[in-house]
Coordinates of N, CA and C in Angstrom, one line a residue:
X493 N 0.8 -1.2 0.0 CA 0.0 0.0 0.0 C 0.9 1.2 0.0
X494 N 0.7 2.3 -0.9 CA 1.3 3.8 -0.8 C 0.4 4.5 0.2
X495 N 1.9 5.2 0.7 CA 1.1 5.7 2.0 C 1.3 7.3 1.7
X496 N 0.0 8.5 1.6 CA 0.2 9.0 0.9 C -0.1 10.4 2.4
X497 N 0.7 11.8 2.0 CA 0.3 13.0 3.0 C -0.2 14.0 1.9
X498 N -1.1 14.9 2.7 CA -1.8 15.5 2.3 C -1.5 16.4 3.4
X499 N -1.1 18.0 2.5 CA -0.6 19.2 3.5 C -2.0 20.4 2.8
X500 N -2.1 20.8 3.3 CA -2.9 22.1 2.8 C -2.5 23.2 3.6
X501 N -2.6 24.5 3.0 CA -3.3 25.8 3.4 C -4.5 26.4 3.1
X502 N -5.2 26.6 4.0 CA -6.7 27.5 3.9 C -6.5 28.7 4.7
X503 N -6.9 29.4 3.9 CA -7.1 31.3 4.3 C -8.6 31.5 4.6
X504 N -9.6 31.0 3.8 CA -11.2 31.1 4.2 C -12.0 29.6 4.5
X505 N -11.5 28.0 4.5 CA -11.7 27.2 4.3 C -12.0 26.4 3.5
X506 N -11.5 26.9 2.2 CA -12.4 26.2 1.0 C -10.9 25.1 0.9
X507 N -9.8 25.5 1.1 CA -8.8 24.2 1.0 C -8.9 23.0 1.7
X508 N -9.4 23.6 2.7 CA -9.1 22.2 4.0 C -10.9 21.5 3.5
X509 N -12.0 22.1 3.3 CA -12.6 21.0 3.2 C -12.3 20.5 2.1
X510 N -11.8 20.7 0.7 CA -11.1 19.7 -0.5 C -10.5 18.6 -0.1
X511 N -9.1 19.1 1.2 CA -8.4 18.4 1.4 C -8.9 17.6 2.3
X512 N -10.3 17.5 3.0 CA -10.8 16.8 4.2 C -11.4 15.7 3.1
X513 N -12.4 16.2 1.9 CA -12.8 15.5 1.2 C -11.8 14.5 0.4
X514 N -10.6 14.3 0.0 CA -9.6 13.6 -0.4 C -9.9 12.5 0.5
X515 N -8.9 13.2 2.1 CA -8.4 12.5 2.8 C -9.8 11.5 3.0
X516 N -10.8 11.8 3.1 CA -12.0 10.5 3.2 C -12.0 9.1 2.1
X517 N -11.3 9.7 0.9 CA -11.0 9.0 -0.1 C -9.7 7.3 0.3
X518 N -9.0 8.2 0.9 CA -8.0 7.4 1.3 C -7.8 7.2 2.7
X519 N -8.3 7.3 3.4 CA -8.6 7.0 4.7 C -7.2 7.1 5.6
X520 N -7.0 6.9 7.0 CA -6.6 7.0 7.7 C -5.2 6.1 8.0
X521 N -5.5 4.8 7.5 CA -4.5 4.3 7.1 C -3.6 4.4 6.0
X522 N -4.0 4.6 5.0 CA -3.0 5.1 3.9 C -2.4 6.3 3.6
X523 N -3.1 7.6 4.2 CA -2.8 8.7 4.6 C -2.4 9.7 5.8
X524 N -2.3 10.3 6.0 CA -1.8 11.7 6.7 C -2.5 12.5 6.3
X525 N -2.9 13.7 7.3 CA -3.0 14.9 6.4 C -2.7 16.2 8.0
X526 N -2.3 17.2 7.2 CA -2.0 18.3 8.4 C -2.0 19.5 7.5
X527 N -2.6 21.0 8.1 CA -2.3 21.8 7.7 C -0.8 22.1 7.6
X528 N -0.6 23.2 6.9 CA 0.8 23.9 6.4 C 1.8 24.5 7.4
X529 N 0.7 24.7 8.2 CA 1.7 24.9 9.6 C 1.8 23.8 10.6
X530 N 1.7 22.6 10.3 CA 1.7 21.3 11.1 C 2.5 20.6 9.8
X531 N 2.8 20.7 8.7 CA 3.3 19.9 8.4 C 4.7 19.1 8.9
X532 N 4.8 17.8 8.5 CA 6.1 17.3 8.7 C 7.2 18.0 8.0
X533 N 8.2 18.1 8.5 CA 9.8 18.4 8.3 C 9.9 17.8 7.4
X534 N 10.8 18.0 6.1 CA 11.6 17.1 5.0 C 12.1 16.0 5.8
X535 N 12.6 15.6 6.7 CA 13.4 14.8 7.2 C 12.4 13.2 7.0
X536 N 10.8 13.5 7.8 CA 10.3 13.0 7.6 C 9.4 12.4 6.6
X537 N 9.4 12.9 5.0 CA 9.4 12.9 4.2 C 9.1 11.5 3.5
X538 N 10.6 11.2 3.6 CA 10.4 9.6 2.5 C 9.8 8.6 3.0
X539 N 8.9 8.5 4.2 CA 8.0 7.6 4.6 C 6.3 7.7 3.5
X540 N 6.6 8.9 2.5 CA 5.3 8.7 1.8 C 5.5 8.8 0.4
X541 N 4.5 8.3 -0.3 CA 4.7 7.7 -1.1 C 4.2 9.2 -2.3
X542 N 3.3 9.6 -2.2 CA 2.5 10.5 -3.2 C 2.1 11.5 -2.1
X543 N 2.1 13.0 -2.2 CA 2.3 13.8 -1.4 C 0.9 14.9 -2.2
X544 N 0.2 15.1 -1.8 CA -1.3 16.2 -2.1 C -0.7 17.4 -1.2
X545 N -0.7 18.5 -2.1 CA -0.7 19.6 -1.6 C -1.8 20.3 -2.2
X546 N -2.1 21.0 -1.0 CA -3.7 22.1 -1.6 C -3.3 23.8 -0.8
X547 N -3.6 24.4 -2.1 CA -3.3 25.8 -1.6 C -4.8 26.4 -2.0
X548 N -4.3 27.9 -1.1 CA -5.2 29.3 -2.1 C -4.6 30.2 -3.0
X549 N -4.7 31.0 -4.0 CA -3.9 31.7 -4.7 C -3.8 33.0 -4.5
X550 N -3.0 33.8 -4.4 CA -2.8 34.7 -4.1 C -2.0 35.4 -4.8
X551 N -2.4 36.4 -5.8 CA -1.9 37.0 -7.0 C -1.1 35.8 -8.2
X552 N -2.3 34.7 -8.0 CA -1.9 34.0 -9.5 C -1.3 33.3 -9.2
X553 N -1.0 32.8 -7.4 CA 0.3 31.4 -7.1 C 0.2 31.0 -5.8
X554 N 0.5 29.6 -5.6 CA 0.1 29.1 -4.2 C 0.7 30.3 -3.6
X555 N -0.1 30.4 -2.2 CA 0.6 31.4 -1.0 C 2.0 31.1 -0.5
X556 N 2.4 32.2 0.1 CA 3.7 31.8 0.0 C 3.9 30.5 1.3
X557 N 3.6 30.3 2.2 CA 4.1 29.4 3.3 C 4.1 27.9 2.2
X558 N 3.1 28.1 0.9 CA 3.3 26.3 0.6 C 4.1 26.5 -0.6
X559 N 4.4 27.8 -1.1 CA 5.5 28.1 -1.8 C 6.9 27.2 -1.6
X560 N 6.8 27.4 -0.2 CA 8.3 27.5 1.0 C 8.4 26.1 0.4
X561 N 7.0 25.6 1.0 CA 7.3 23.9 1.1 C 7.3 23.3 0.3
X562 N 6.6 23.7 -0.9 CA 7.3 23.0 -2.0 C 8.7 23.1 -2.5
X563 N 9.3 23.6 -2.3 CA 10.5 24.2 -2.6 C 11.3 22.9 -1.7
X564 N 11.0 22.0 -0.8 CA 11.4 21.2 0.1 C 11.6 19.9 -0.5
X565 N 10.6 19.8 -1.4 CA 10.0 18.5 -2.4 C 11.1 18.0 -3.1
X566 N 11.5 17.1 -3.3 CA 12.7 16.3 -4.4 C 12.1 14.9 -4.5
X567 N 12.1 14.6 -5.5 CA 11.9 12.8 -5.9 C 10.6 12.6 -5.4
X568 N 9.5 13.6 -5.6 CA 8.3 12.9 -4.8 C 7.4 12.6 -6.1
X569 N 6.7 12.0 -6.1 CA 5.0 12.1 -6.7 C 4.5 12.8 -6.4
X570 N 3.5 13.9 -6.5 CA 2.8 15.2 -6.2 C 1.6 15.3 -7.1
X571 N 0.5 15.7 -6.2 CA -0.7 16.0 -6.7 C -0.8 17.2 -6.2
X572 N -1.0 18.2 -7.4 CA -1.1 19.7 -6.8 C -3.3 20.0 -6.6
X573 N -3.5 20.5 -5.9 CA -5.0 20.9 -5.7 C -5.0 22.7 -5.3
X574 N -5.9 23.5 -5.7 CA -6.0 24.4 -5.3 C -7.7 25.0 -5.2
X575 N -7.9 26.3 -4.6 CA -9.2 27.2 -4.3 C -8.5 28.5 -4.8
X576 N -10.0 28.8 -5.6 CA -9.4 30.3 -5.8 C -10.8 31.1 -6.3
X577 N -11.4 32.3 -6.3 CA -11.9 32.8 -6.5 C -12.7 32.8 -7.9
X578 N -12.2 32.5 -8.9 CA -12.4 32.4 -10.3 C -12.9 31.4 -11.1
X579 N -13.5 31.2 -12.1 CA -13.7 30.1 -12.9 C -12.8 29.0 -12.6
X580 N -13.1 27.4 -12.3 CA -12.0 26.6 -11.8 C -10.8 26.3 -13.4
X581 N -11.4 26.5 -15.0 CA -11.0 26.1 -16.3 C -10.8 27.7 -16.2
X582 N -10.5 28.9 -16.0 CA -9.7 30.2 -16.7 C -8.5 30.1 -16.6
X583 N -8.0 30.9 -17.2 CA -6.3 31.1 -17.6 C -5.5 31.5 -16.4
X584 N -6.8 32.1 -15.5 CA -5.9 32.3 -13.8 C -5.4 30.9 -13.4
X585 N -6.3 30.6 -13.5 CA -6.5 29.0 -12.4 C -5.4 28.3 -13.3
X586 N -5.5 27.6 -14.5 CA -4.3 27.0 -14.9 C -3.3 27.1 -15.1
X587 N -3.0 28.9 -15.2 CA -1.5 29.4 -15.4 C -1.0 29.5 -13.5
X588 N -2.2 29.1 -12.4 CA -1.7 28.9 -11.2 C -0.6 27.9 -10.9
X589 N -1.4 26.5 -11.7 CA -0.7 25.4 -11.1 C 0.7 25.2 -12.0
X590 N 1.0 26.0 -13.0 CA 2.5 26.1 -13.8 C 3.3 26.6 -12.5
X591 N 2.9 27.6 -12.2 CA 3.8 28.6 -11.1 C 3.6 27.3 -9.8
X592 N 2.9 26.8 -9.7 CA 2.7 26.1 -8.6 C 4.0 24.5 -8.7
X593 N 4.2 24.1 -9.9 CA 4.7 23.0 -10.2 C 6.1 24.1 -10.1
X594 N 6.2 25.0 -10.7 CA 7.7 25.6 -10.8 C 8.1 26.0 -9.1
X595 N 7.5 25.4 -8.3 CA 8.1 25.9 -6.9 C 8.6 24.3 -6.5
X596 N 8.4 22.9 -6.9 CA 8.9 21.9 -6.6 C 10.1 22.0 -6.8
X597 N 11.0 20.6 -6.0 CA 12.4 20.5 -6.0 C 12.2 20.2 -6.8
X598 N 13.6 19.6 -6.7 CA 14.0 18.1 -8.3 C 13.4 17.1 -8.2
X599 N 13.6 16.9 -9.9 CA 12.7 15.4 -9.2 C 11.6 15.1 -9.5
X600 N 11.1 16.1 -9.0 CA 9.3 15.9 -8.6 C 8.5 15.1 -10.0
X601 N 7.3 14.8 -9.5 CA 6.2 13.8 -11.2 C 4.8 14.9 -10.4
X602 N 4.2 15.6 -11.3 CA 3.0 15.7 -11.2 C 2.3 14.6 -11.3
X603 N 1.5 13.9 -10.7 CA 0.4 13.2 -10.7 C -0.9 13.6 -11.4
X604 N -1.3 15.1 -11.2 CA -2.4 15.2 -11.8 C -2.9 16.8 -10.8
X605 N -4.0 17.7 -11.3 CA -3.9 18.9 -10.6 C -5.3 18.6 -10.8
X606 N -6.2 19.4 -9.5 CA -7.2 19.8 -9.0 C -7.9 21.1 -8.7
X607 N -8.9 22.0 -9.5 CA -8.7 22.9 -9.1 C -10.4 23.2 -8.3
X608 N -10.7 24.3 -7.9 CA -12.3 24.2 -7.3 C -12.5 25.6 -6.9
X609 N -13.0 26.4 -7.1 CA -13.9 27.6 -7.3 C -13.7 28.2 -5.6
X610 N -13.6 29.3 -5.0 CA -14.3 29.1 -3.7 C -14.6 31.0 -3.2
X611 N -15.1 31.1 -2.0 CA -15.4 32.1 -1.6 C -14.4 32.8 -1.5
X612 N -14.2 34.1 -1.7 CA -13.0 35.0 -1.4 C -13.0 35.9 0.1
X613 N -11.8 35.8 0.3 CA -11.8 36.7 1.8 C -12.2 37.7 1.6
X614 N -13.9 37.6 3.0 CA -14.1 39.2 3.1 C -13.5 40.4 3.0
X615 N -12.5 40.6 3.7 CA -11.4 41.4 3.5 C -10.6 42.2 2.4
X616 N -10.4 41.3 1.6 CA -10.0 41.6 -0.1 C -11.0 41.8 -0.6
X617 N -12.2 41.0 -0.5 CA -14.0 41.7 -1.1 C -13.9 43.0 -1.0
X618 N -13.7 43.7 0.0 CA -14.0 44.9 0.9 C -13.3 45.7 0.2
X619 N -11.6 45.4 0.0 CA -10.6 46.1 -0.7 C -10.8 46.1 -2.0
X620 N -11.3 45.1 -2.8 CA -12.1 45.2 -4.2 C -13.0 46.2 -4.3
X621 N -13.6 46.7 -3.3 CA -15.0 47.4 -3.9 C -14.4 49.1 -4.5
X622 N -13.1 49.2 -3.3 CA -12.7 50.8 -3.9 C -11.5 51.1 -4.7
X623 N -11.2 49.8 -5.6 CA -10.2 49.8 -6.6 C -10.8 50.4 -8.0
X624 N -10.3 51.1 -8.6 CA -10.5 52.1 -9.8 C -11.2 51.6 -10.9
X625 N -11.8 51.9 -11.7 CA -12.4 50.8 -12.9 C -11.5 50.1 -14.1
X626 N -10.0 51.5 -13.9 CA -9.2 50.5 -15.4 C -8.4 49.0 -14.1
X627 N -8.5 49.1 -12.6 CA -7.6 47.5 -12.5 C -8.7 46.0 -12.6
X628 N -8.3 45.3 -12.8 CA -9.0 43.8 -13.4 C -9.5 43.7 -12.1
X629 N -9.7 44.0 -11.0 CA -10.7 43.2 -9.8 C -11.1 44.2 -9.3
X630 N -11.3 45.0 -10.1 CA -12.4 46.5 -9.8 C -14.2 46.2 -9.5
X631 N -14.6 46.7 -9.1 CA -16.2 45.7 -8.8 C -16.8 45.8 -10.3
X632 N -16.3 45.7 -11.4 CA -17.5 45.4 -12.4 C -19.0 44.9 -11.8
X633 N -19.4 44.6 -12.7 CA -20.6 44.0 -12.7 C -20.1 42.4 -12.9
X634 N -19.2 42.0 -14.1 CA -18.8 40.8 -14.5 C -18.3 40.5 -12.8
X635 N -17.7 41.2 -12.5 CA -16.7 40.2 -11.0 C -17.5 40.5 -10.2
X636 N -18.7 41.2 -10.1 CA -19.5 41.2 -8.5 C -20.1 39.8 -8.8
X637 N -20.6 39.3 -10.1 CA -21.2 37.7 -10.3 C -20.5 37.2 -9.8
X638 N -19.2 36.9 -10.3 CA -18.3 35.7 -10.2 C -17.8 36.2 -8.6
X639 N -18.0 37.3 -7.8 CA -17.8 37.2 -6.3 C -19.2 36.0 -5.8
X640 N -20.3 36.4 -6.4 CA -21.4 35.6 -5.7 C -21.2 34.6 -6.3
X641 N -21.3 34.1 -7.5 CA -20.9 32.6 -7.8 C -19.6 32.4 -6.8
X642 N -18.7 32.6 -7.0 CA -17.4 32.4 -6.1 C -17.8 32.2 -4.5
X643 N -18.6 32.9 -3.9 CA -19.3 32.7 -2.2 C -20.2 31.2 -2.4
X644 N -20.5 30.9 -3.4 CA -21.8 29.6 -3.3 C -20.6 28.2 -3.2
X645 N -19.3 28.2 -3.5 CA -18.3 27.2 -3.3 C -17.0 27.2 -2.3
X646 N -16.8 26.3 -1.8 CA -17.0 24.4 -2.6 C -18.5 24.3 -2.3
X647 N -18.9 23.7 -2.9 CA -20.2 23.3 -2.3 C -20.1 21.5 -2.5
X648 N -21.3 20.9 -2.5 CA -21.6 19.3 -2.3 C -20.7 18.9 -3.8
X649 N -21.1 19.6 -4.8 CA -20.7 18.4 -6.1 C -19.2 19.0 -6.1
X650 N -18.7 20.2 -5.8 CA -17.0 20.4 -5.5 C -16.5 19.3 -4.6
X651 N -17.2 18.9 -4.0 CA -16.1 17.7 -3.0 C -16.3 16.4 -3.4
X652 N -17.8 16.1 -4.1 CA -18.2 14.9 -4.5 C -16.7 15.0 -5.8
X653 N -16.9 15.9 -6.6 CA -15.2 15.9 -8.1 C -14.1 15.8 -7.2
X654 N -13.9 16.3 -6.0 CA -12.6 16.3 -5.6 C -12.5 14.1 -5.1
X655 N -13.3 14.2 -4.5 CA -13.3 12.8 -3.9 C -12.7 11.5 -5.4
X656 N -13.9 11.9 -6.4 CA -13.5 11.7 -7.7 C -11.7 11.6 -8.2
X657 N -11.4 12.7 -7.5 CA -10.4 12.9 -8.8 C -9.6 11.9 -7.6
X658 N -9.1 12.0 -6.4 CA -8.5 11.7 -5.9 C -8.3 9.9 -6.3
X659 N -9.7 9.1 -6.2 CA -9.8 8.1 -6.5 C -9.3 7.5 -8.0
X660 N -9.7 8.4 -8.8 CA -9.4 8.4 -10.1 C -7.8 8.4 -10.0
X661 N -7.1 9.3 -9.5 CA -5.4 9.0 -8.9 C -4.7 7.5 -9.1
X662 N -5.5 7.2 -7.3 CA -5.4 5.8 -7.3 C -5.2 4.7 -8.2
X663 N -6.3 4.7 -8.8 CA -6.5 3.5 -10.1 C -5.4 3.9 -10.9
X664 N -5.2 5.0 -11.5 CA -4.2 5.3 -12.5 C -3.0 5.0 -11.7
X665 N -2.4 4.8 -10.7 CA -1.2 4.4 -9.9 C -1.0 2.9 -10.0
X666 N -2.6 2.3 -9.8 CA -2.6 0.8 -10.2 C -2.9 0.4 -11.3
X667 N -2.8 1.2 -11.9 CA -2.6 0.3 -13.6 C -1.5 0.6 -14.0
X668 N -1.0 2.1 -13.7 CA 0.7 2.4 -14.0 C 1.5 0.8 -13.6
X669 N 1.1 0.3 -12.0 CA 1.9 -0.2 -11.4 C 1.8 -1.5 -12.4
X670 N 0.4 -2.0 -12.8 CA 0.5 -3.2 -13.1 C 1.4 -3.3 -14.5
X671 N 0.9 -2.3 -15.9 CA 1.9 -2.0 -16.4 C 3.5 -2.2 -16.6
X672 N 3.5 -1.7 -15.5 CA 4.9 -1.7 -15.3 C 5.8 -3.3 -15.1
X673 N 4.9 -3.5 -14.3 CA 5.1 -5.3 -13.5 C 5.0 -5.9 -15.2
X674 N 4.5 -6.0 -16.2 CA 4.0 -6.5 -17.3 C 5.6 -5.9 -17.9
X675 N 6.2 -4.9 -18.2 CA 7.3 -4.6 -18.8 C 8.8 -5.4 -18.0
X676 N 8.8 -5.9 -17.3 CA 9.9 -6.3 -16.6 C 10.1 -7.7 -17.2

């Protein structure tokens, strides 16, 4: 069995329940999971097999504390996951997880990325409303929607896809594996 950790950061919660919804996927014996500030040390590291990290974005790239820790990463398997305010398929969201993979060591295999829509910090809401009309997160009309669409997530079918994708992982791990056993 691969025994697999799962680190997140959440700024308004939409990370940790993704990552809660994974971790139900893989249960307690095959996994770990701890926020970003509980994570394990590098040291402790090569006891896992495939490593889930879940961030929020913050000007277009994981925050910085999982920035850090990816930067720790060498020789791992890695599933990158993330929450962000925007369409989960726009050009923000996928040009996130490029900057997101360019913070791993050496080494590293993307496994597969995850992304999921979610509420934005009241706070930056707040700071959005008195930004000018020529900057891109000015309160248009287009972004006060996508703030309310953006407040209605994760919701039920975000965690039911996340649960999904994670499992979908798995299998593709065991048929890599069996594959493989078939080439030798």
């Amino acid at each position: 069995m691969q025994k697999w950790l799962i680190v997140y950061s959440s700024n308004t919660g939409n990370t940790e329940q993704i990552a809660k919804a994974m971790f139900q996927v893989l249960g307690s014996e095959a996994a770990d999971i701890y926020s970003i500030k509980e994570a394990p040390a590098v040291e402790q590291l090569p006891q896992y097999d495939i490593i889930a990290v879940g961030y929020w974005l913050t000007r277009g790239a994981p925050d910085k504390a999982v920035q850090q820790w990816l930067h720790n990463l060498s020789g791992k398997r890695v599933v990158l996951f993330q929450t962000h305010g925007t369409d989960k398929y726009s050009e923000h969201s996928v040009t996130a997880f490029t900057r997101a993979a360019s913070c791993l060591g050496d080494n590293c295999e993307v496994l597969g990325t995850f992304g999921c829509q979610g509420r934005i910090n009241p706070v930056l809401l707040n700071k959005r409303l008195t930004l000018s009309a020529d900057d891109p997160h000015a309160p248009t009309e287009r972004n006060k929607k996508r703030w309310v669409m953006a407040a209605q997530h994760p919701d039920t079918t975000d965690l039911a896809e996340a649960r999904q994708f994670i499992a979908a992982i798995q299998r593709k791990l065991i048929l890599r594996e069996k594959y493989q056993n078939t080439q030798q």
